Coordinates of C-alpha atoms in Angstrom, one line a residue:
X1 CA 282.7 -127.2 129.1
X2 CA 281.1 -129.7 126.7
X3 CA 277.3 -127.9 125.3
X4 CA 275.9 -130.8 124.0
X5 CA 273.8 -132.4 126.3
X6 CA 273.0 -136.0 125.4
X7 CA 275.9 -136.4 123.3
X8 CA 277.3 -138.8 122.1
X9 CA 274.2 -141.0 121.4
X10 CA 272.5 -143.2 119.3
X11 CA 268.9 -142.9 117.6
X12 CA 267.1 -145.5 116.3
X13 CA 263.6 -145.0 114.2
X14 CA 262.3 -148.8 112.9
X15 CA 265.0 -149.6 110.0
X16 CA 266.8 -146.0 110.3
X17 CA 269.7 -145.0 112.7
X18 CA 272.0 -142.2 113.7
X19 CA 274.7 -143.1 115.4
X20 CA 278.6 -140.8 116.2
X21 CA 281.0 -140.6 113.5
X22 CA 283.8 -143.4 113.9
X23 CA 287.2 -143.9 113.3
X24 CA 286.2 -147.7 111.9
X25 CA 284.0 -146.3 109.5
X26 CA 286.6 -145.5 106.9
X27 CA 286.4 -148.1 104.3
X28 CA 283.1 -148.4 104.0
X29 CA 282.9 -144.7 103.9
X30 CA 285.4 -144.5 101.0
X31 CA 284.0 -147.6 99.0
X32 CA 280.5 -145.7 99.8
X33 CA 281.9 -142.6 98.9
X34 CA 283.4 -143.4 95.5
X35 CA 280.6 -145.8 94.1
X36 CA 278.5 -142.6 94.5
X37 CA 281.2 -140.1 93.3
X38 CA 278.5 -139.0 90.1
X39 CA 275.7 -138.9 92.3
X40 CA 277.3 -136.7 94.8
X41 CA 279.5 -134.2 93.4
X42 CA 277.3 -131.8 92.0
X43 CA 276.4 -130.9 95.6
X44 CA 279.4 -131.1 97.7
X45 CA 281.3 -128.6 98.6
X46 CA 285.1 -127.7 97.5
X47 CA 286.6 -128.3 100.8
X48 CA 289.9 -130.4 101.5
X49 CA 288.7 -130.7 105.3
X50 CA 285.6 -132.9 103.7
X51 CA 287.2 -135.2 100.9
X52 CA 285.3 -136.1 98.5
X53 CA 286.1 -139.4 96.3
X54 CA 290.2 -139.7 97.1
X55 CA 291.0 -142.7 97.7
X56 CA 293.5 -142.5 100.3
X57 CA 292.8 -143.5 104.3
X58 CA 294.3 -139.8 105.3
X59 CA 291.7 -137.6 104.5
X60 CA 288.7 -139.7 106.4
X61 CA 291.0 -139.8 109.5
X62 CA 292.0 -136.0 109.2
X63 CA 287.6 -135.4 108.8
X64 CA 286.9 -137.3 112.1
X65 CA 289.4 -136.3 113.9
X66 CA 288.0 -132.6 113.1
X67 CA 284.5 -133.5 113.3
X68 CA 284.9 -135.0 116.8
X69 CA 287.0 -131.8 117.9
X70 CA 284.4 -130.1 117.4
X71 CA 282.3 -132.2 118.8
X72 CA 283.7 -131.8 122.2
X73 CA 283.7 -128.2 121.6
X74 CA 280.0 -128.0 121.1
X75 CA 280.2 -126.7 117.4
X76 CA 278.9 -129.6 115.9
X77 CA 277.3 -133.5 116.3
X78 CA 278.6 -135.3 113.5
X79 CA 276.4 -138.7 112.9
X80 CA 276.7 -141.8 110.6
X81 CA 273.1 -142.6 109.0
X82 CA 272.3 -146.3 108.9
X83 CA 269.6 -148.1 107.8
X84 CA 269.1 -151.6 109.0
X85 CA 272.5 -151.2 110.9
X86 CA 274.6 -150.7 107.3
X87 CA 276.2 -147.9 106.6
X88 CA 273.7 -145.4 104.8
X89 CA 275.5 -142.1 104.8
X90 CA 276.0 -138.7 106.4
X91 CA 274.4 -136.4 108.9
X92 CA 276.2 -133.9 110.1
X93 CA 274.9 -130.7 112.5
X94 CA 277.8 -128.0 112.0
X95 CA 278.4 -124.2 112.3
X96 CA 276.7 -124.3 115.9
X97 CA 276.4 -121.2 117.5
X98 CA 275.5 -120.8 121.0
X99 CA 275.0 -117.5 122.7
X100 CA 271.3 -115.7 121.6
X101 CA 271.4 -117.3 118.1
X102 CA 271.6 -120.7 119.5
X103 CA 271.6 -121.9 115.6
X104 CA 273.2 -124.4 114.0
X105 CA 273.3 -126.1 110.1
X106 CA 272.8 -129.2 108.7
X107 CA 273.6 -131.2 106.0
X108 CA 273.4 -134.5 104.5
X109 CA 274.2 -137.3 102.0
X110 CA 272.9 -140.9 101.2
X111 CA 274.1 -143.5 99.4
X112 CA 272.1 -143.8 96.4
X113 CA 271.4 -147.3 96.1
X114 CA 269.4 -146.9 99.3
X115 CA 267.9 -143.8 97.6
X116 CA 263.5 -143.4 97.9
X117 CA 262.8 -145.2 101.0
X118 CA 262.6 -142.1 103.1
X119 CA 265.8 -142.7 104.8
X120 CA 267.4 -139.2 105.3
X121 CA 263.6 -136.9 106.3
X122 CA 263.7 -140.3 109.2
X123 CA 266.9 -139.5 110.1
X124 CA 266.8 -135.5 109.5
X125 CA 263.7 -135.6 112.0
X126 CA 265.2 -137.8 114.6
X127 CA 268.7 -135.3 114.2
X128 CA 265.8 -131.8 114.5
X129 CA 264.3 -133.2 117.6
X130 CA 267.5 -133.8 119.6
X131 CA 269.0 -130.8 118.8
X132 CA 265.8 -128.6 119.8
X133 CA 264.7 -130.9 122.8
X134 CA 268.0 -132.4 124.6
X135 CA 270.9 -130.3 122.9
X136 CA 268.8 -126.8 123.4
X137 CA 269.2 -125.4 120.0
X138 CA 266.5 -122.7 119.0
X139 CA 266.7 -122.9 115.0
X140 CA 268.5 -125.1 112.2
X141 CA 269.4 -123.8 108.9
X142 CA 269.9 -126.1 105.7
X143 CA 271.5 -124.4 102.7
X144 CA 270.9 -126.3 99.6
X145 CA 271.5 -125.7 95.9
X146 CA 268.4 -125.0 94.0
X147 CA 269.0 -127.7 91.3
X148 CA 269.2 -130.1 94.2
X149 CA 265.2 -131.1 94.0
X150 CA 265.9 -134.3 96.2
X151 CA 267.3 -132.6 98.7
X152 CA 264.8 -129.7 98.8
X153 CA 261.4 -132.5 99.0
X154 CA 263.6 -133.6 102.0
X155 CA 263.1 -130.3 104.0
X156 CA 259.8 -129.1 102.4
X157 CA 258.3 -132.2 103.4
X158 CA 259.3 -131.6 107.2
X159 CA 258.2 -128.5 107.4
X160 CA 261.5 -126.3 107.2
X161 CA 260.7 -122.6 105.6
X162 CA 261.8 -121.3 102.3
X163 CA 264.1 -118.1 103.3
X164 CA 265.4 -116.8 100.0
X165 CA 268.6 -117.2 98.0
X166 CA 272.2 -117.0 99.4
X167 CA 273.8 -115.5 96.3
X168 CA 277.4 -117.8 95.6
X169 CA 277.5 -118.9 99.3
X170 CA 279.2 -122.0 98.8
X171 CA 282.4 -123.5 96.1
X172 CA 281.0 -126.4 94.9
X173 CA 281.5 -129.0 91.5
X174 CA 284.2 -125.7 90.2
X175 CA 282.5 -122.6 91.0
X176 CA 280.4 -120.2 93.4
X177 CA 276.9 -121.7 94.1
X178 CA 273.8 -120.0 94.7
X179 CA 272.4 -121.8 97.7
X180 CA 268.2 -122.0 99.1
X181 CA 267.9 -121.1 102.6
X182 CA 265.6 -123.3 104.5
X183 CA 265.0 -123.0 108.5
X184 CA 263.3 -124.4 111.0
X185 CA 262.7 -123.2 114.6
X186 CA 261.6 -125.3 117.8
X187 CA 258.3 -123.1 117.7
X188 CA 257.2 -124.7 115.0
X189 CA 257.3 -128.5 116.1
X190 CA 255.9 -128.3 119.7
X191 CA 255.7 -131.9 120.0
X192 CA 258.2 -133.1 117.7
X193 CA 259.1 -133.5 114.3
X194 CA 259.6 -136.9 114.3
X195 CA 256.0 -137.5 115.5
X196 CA 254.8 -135.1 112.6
X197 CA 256.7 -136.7 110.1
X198 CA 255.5 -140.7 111.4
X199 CA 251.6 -139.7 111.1
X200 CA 252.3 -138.0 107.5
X201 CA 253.6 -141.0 106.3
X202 CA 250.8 -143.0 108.5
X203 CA 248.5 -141.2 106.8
X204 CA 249.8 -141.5 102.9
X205 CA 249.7 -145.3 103.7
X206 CA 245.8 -145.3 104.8
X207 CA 245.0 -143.4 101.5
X208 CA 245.9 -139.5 102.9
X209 CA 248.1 -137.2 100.5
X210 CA 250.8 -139.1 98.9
X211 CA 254.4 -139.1 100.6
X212 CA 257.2 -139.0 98.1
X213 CA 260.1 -140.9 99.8
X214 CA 263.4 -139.9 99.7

């Protein structure tokens, strides 16, 4: 029986969408994919089921086809970011387990020359909300490396918890990383993260605490 409730769907926040992974997206994945080959490979992992810059059509297909498997086996919601309907980059929800963990991961990539206009905490916060309030998860982990200070402001700034190091969790750029272990449980956004995160920035635009986009 398919877990995810609501899924697939769409999610749209002013300029910044999510939208299911799609067959059609492959060439504007690979030309995204390779134009940002330096500014993504220090934080991808070694894996052949995600390529990374090759430039063949296979591997993309192969990554769907995987990704939407798994979809309809409740173990992940694999999403296409987009900002003013072009392709932006990644979202993915993986690892999902159901049970009394209930707990899934996350992880993320943007194309850099879209980079500082708070794209991926938009599109983080819209992903957060479905899976707590429509899918039924009860917390989301996101592992990141602790060089990766872009992609750590992007949790910190939603709220997620620092939970220690995960000593060599992950193969990534040619050797065993040391990954941060942020989390994030539907107790602590009652109402939403996506509201929390549209009044900070609300509020760094009428002269509150600065919001450093990202």
């Amino acid at each position: 029986m398919d877990r995810l409730r609501g899924w697939p769907v769409t999610l749209n926040e002013g300029p910044v969408g999510l939208r299911p992974l799609r067959l059609g997206d492959v060439r504007v994945w690979r030309e995204t994919r390779l134009r940002n080959a330096d500014w993504l490979r220090p934080w991808e992992p070694s894996n052949p089921e995600t390529p990374l810059f090759r430039t063949g059509l296979g591997p993309y297909i192969s990554m769907v086809g995987t990704l939407r498997r798994e979809a309809r086996q409740g173990l992940a919601l694999p999403w296409v970011v987009t900002y003013d309907g072009r392709f932006a980059g990644q979202l993915t929800v993986g690892a999902i387990v159901w049970g009394s963990a209930r707990s899934a991961q996350v992880g993320y990539w943007v194309d850099g020359a879209l980079a500082g206009k708070g794209i991926i905490p938009t599109a983080l916060a819209m992903a957060v909300d479905h899976c707590f309030f429509t899918t039924g998860l009860h917390r989301l982990e996101a592992n990141i490396r602790p060089e990766n200070q872009a992609s750590r402001r992007v949790v910190e700034k939603l709220g997620f918890r620092e939970e220690g190091i995960r000593r060599r969790q992950l193969h990534i750029d040619g050797a065993w990383r040391d990954h941060i272990c942020y989390a994030l449980t539907v107790e602590d956004v009652p109402g939403g993260l996506l509201v929390q995160w549209r009044r900070a920035r609300e509020s760094a635009a009428h002269g509150g605490s600065p919001v450093e986009e990202v």
